[in-house]
Coordinates of C-alpha atoms in Angstrom, one line a residue:
X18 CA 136.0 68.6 137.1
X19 CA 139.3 68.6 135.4
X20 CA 138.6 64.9 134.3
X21 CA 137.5 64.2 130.8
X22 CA 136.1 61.2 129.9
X23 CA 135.1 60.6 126.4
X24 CA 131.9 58.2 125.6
X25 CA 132.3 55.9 122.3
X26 CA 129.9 58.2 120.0
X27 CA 127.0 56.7 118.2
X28 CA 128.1 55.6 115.0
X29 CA 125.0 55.6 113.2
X30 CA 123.2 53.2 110.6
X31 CA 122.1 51.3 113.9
X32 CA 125.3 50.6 114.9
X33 CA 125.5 49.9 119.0
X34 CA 129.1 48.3 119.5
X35 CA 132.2 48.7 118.1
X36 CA 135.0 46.1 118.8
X37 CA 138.2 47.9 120.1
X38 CA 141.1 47.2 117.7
X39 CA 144.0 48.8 119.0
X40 CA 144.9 51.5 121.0
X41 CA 147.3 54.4 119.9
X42 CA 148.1 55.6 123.1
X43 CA 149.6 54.8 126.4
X44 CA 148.5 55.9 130.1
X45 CA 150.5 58.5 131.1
X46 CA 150.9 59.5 127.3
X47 CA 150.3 63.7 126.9
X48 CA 148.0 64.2 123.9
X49 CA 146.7 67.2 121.5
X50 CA 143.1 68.1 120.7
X51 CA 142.3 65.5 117.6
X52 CA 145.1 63.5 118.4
X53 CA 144.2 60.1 117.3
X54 CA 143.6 57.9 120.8
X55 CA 142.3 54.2 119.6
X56 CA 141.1 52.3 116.5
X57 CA 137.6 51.0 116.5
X58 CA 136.3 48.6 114.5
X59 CA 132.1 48.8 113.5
X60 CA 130.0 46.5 111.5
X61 CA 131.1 48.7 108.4
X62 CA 134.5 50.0 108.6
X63 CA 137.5 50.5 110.7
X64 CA 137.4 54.2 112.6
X65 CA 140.1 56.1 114.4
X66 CA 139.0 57.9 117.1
X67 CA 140.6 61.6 118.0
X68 CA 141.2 63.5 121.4
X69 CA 138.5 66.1 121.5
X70 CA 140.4 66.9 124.3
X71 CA 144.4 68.1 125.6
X72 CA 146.1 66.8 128.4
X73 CA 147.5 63.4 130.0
X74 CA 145.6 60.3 129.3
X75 CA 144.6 58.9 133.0
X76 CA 142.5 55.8 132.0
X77 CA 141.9 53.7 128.8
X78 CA 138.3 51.7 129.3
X79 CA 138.6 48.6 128.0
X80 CA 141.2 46.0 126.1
X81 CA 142.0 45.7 122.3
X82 CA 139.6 42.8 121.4
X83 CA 136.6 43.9 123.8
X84 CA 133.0 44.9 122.2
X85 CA 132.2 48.6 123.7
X86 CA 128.7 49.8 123.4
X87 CA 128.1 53.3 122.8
X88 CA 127.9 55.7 125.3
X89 CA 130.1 53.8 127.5
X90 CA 133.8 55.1 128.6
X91 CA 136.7 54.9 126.2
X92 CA 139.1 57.2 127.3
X93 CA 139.4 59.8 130.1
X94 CA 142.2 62.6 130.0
X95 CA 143.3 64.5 132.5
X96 CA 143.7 68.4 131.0
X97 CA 146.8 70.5 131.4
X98 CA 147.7 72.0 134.8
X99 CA 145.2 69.5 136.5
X100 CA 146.4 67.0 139.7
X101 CA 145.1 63.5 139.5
X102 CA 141.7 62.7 141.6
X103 CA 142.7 61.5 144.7
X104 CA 142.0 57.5 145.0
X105 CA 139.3 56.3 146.9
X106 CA 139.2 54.1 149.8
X107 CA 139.6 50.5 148.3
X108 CA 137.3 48.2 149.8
X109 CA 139.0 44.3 150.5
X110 CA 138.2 41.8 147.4
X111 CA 136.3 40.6 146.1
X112 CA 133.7 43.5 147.4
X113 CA 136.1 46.2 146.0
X114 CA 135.4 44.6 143.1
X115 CA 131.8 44.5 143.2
X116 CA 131.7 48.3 143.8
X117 CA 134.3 48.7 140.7
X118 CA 131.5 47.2 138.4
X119 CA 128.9 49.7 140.0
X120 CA 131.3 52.6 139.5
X121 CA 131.2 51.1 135.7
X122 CA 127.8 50.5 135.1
X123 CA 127.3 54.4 136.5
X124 CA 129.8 55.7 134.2
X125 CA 128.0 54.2 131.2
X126 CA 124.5 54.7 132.2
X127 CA 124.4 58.0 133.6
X128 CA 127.4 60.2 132.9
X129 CA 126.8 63.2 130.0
X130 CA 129.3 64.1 127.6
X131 CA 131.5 67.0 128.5
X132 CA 130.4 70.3 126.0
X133 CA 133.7 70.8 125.7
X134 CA 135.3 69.7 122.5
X135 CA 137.2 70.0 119.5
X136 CA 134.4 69.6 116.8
X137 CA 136.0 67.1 115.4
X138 CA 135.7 63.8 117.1
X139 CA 134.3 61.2 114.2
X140 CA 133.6 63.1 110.7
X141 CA 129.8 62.8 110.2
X142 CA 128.8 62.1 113.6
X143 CA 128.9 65.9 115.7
X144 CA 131.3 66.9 118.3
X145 CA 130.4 65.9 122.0
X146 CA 127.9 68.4 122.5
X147 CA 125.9 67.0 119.4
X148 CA 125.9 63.3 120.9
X149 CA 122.3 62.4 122.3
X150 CA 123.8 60.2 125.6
X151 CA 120.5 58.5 126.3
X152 CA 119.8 58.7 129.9
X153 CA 119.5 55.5 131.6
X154 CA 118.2 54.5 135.1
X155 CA 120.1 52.3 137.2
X156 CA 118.9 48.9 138.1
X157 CA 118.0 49.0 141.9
X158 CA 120.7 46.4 143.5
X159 CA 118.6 43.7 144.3
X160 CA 119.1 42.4 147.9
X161 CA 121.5 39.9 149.2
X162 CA 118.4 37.5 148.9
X163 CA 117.4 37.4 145.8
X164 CA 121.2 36.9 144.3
X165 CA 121.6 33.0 145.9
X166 CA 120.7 30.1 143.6
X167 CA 117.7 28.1 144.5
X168 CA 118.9 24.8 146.3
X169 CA 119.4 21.8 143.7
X170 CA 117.7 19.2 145.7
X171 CA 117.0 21.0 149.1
X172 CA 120.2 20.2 150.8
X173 CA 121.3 23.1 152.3
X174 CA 123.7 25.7 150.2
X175 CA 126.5 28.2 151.3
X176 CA 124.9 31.8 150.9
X177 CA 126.5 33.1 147.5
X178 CA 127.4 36.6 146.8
X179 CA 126.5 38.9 144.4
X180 CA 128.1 37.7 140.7
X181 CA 131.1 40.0 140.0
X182 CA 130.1 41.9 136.7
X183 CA 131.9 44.5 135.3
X184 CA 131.1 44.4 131.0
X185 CA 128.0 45.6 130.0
X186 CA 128.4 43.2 127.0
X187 CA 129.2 39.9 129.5
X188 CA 125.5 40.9 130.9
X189 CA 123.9 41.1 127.9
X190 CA 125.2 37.9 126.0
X191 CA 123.6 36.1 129.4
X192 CA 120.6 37.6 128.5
X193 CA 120.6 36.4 124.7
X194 CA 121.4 32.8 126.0
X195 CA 118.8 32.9 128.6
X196 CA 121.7 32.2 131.4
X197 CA 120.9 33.1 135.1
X198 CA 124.5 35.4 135.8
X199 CA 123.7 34.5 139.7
X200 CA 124.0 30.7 138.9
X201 CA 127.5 31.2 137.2
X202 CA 130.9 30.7 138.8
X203 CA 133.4 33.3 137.1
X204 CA 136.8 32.2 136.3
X205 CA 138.3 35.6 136.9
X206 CA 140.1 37.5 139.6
X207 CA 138.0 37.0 142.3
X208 CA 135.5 35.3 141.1
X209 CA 134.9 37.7 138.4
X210 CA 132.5 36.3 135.4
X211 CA 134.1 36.4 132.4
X212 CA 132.2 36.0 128.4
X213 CA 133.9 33.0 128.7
X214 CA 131.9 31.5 131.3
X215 CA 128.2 32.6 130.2
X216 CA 129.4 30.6 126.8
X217 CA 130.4 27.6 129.3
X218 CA 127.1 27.5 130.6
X219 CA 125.7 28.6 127.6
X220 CA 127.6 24.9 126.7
X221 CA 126.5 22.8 129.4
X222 CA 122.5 24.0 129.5
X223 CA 122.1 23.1 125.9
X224 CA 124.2 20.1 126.2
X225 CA 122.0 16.8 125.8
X226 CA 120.6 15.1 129.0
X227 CA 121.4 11.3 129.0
X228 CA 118.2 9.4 130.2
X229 CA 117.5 8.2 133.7
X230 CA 119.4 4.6 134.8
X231 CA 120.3 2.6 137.7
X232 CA 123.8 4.3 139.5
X233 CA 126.3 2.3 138.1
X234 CA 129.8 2.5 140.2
X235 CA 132.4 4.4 138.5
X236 CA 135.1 3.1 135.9
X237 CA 138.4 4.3 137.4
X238 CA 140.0 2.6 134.4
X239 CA 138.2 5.3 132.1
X240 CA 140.0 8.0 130.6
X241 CA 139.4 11.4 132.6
X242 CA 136.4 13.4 131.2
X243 CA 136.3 16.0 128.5
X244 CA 135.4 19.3 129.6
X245 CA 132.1 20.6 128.8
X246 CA 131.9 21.8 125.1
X247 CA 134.9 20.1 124.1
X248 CA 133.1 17.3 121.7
X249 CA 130.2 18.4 119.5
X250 CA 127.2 16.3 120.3
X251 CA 125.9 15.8 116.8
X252 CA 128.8 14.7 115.1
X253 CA 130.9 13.3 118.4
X254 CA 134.4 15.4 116.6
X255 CA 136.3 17.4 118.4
X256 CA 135.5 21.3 118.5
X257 CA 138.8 23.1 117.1
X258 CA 137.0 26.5 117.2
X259 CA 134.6 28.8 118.1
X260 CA 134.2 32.3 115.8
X261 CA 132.0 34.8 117.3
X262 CA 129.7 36.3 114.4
X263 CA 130.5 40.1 115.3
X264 CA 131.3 43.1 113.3
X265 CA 131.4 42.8 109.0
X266 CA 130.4 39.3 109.5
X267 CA 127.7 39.8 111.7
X268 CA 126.5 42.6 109.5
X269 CA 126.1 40.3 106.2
X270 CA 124.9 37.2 108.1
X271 CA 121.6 39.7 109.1
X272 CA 121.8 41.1 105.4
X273 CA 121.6 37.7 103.5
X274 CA 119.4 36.6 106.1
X275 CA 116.8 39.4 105.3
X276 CA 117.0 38.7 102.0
X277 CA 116.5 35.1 101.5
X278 CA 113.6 35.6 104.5
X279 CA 112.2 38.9 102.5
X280 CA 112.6 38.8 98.9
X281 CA 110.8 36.5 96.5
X282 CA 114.1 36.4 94.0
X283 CA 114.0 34.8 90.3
X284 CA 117.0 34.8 88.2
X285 CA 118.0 35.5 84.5
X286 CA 120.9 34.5 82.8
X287 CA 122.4 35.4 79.3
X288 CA 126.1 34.7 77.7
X289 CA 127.4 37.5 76.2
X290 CA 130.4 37.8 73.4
X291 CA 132.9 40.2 74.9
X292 CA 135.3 40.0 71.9
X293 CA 134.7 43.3 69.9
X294 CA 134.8 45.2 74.0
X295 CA 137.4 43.8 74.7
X296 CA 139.6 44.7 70.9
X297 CA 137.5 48.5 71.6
X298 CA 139.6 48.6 74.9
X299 CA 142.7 47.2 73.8
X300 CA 142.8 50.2 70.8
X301 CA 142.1 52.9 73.6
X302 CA 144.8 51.6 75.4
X303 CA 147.3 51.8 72.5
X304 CA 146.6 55.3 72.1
X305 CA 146.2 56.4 75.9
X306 CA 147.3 53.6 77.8
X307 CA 147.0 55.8 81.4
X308 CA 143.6 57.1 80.7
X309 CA 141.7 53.6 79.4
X310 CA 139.3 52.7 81.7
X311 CA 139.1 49.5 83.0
X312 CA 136.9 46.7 81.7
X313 CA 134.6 47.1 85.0
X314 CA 134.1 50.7 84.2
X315 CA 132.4 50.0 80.8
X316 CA 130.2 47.6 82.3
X317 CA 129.6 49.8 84.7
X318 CA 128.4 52.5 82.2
X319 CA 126.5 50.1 80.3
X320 CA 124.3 48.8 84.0
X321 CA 124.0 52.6 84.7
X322 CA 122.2 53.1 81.0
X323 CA 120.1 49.9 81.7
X324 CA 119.1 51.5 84.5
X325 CA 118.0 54.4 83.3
X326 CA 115.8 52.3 80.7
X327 CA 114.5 50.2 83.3
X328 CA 114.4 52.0 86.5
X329 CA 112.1 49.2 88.4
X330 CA 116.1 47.5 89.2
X331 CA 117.1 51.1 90.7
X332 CA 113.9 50.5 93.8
X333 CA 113.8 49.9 97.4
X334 CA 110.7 48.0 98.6
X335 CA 109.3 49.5 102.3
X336 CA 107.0 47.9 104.6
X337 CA 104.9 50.2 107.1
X338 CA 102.8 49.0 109.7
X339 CA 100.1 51.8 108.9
X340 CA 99.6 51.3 105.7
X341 CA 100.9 49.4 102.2
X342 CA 103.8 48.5 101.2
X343 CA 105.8 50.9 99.1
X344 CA 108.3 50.9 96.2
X345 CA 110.7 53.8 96.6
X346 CA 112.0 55.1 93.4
X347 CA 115.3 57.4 93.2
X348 CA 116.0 60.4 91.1
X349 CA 119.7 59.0 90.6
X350 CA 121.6 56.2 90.6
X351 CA 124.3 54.7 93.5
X352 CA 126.0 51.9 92.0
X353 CA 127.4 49.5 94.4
X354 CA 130.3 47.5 93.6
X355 CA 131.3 44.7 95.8
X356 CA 134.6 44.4 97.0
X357 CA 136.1 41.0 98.7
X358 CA 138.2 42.5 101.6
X359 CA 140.6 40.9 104.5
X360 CA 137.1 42.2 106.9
X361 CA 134.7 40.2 104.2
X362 CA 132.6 41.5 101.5
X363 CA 132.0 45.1 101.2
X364 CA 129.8 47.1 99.0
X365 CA 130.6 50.8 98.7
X366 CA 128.8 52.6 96.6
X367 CA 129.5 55.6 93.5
X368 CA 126.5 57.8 94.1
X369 CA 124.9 59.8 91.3
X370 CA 127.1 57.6 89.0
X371 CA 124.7 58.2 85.8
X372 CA 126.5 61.7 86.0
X373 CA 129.9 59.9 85.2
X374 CA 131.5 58.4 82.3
X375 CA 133.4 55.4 81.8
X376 CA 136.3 56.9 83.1
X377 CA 134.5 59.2 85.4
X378 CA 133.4 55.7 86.9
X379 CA 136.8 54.2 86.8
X380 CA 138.5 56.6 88.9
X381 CA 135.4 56.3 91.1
X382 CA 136.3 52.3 91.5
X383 CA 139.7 52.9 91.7
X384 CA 139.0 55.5 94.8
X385 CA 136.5 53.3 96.5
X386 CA 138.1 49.8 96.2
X387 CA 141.5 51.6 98.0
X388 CA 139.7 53.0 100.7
X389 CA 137.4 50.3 101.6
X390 CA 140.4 47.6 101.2
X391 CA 141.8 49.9 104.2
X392 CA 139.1 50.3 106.2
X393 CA 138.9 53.7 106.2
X394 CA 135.4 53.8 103.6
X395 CA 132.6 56.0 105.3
X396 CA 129.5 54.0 106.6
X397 CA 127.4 56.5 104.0
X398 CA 129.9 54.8 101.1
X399 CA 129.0 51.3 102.2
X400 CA 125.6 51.5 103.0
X401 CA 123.7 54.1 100.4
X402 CA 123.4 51.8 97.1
X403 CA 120.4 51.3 95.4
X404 CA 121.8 49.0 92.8
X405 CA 124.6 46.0 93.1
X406 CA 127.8 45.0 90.7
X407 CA 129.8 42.0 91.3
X408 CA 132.7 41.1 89.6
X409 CA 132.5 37.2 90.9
X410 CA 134.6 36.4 87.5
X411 CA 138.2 37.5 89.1
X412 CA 137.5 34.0 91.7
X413 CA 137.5 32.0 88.6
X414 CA 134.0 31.1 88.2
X415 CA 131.3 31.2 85.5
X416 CA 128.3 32.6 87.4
X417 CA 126.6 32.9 90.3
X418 CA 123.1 32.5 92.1
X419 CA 123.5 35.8 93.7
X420 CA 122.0 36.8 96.5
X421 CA 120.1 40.6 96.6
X422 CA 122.0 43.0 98.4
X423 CA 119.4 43.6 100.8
X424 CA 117.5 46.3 101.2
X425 CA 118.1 46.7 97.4
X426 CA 115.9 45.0 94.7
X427 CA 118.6 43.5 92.0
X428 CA 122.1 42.1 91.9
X429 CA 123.7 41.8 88.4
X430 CA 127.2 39.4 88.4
X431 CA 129.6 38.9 85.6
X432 CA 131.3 35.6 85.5
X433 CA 135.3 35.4 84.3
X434 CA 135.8 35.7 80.7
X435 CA 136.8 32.4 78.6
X436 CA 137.3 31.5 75.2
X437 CA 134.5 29.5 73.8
X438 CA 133.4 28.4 70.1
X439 CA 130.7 30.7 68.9
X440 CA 128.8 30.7 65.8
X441 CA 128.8 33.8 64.1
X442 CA 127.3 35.1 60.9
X443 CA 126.8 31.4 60.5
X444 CA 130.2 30.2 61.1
X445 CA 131.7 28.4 64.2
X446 CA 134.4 30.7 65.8
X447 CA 136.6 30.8 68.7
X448 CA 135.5 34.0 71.1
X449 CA 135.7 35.8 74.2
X450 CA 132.3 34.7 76.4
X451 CA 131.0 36.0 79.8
X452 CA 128.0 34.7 82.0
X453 CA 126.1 37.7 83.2
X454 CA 123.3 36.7 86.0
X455 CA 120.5 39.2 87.3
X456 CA 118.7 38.3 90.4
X457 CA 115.8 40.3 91.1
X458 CA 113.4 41.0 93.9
X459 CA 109.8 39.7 92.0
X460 CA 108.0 42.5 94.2
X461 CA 109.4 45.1 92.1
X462 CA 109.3 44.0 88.5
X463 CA 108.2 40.9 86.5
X464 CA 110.2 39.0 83.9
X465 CA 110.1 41.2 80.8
X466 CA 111.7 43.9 82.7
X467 CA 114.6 41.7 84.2
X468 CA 114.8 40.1 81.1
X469 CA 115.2 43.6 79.0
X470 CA 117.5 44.8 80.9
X471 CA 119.5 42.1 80.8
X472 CA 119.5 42.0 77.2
X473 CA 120.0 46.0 76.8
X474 CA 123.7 45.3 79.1
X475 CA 124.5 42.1 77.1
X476 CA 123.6 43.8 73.7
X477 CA 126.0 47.3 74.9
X478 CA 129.2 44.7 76.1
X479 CA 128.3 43.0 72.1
X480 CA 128.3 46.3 70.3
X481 CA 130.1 49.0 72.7
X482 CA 130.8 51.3 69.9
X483 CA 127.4 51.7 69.2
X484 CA 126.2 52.5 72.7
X485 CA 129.2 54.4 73.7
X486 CA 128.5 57.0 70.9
X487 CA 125.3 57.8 72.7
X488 CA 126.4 57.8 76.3

């Protein structure tokens, strides 16, 4: 076949769906090998997607704002030289459209990936040929039969056809909400179900029954009903909303889940007098005022020397069903820093960091914190950290109960920086304070180690000269 159709690749980490963001390309538009065709938005990052092949794009699968699974259809292109397949025979609506969903479900269940390729479709994931399609067997189509709805009340029902389907993801939200797809009424082009009606009757099923009474005749003086969904029933106020929990949100909603469900956590605290840092930096920057790393970078130093004293923080905790539980230790060290991002909270990671200096680790954050701000950070970036750094004191606050970044065992935050009276050698001065807080997974370590730690970070911002001659 002269056809190419191109199958949304498996983005790994777990990853099933991508949301489609926008598409760079037009039907009808000629395209190169690598050409960049649509961007796709994951649970970790934003992605373009290239060509792997050349030729005239014939169909785009989707609309920007649909979820796609992988291994369905994104694109087909139509290669150089090659005549358009001839249409088929189109049936009268709605049953042309039945047989369109069909024709889709086939193309995402059963169709391979072409070998042919650029070998370069998504960096880190293989070419075509490398994808792993799973195969998939099609549901028989059940008989006319067993698609009409039970009769309510035993009066007799119109027959009712089969529901008009055509997204994989509309079929599986109705399975997630326990909705009968048969039972719904779609509000699309010929009867079409849409997401929009399985969250209607998603609405209406878990709506609250009002109990049994005598018919009363109807108030034609009443106001005309609300529809379905309109009015919350707990609090009776008007719904102005409804946010789907997909992609980055989805992502950290199951993280922070996890970890409140999984971890035991405790939580240390200590303030810590930033002044003499702070004068250390300000000299550096006097005398090389483009090579001064940045204050997060000497924290950064100082947490990767903690951990290096106490590597109980630098742990991963695994379950397995065969045997005990584990903690994982790691030769090496991939800080995380959190990031606060237009898509949410990110976490990309510098791996190896205890190889880095301070301004080894600067340029590292500077890097990082560009390329996740963009979207464009790798999902090895924001998912490999064994060990968690957040700056919470650039929103203005003191400290934080932080939650662990799960699956890792430890979160340390620093609060903003504020002047505060301090007594020192015995005499009540004005200095620069911080709040550093550690939460940490009780599995892994106890107390003293949290608590030494903590200490060993506070006592390196105190006295930086000291520690920095060592490091």
């Amino acid at each position: 076949m002269s056809m190419k159709t191109f199958l949304l690749p498996d983005l790994g980490e777990g990853l099933t769906e991508a949301e489609l963001v926008k598409w760079l390309v037009a039907v009808g538009d000629t395209v190169v090998i690598d050409q960049p065709i649509a961007e796709v938005e994951t649970a970790k990052s934003m992605v373009e997607v290239p060509s792997p092949y050349a030729g005239t794009v014939h169909e785009l699968h989707g609309t920007v704002g649909e979820m796609v699974l992988v291994d369905s259809p994104l694109f087909s292109v139509l290669e150089e030289g090659s005549a358009a397949p001839a249409a088929e025979p189109q049936p009268a609506a709605p049953e042309r459209e039945v047989a369109q969903s069909y024709r889709e479900e086939e193309r995402a269940g059963t169709q391979e990936p072409a070998s042919e390729g650029s070998g370069n479709v998504l960096i880190g994931y293989g070419t075509p040929e490398g994808l792993s399609a799973k195969a998939r067997k099609r549901r028989p189509r059940q008989s006319a039969g067993t698609q009409l709805a039970p009769a309510a009340r035993g009066e007799a029902v119109a027959p009712r056809r089969a529901p008009l389907v055509i997204s994989p993801l509309v079929r599986k939200l109705a399975r997630e909400l326990g909705i009968n797809i048969a039972e719904v009424t779609g509000s699309g082009t010929g009867g079409l179900v849409l997401r929009s009606d399985i969250e209607a009757a998603a609405a209406v099923s878990s709506a609250p029954v009002a109990p049994a009474s005598a018919p009363v005749a109807p108030d034609t003086t009443q106001a005309p009903a609300q529809p379905a969904g309109d009015i919350d029933s707990r609090s009776g106020l008007p719904i102005a909303s409804r946010t789907p929990i997909t992609g980055v949100r989805k992502t950290i909603a199951s993280a922070m889940t996890r970890s409140r469900s999984e971890i035991p956590e405790a939580t240390v605290w200590v303030d810590v007098d930033v002044t003499n840092l702070l004068a250390l930096r300000a000299d550096m920057k006097a005398k090389d005022p483009k090579n001064t790393p940045g204050l997060l970078a000497f924290i950064a130093r100082f947490v990767v020397a903690g951990l290096q004293k106490y590597p109980e923080l630098n742990t991963r905790i695994e379950q397995s069903a065969e045997g005990p539980a584990e903690i994982i230790g790691f030769d090496g060290i991939n800080l995380g820093i959190a990031a606060q991002t237009d898509r949410g909270l990110m976490v990309p990671s510098i791996r190896n960091a205890q190889n880095l200096s301070a301004r080894g680790l600067n340029a590292e954050l500077a890097r990082l914190t560009e390329v996740t701000r963009a979207g464009k950070a790798s999902v090895a970036e924001l998912t490999s950290g064994t060990f968690t750094l957040n700056n919470y004191g650039v929103f203005g606050v003191d400290g934080s109960a932080a939650i662990i970044n799960y699956p890792e065992v430890a979160i340390l935050g620093v609060g903003r920086i504020i002047d505060k009276p301090w007594v020192v050698e015995g005499e009540l001065a004005v200095r620069k304070l911080t709040e550093l807080t550690l939460a940490f997974d009780h599995r892994a370590c106890d107390g003293g180690t949290a608590a030494g730690f903590l200490r060993f970070v506070a006592d390196a911002m105190e006295n930086p000269a000291a520690v920095l001659a060592d490091l």
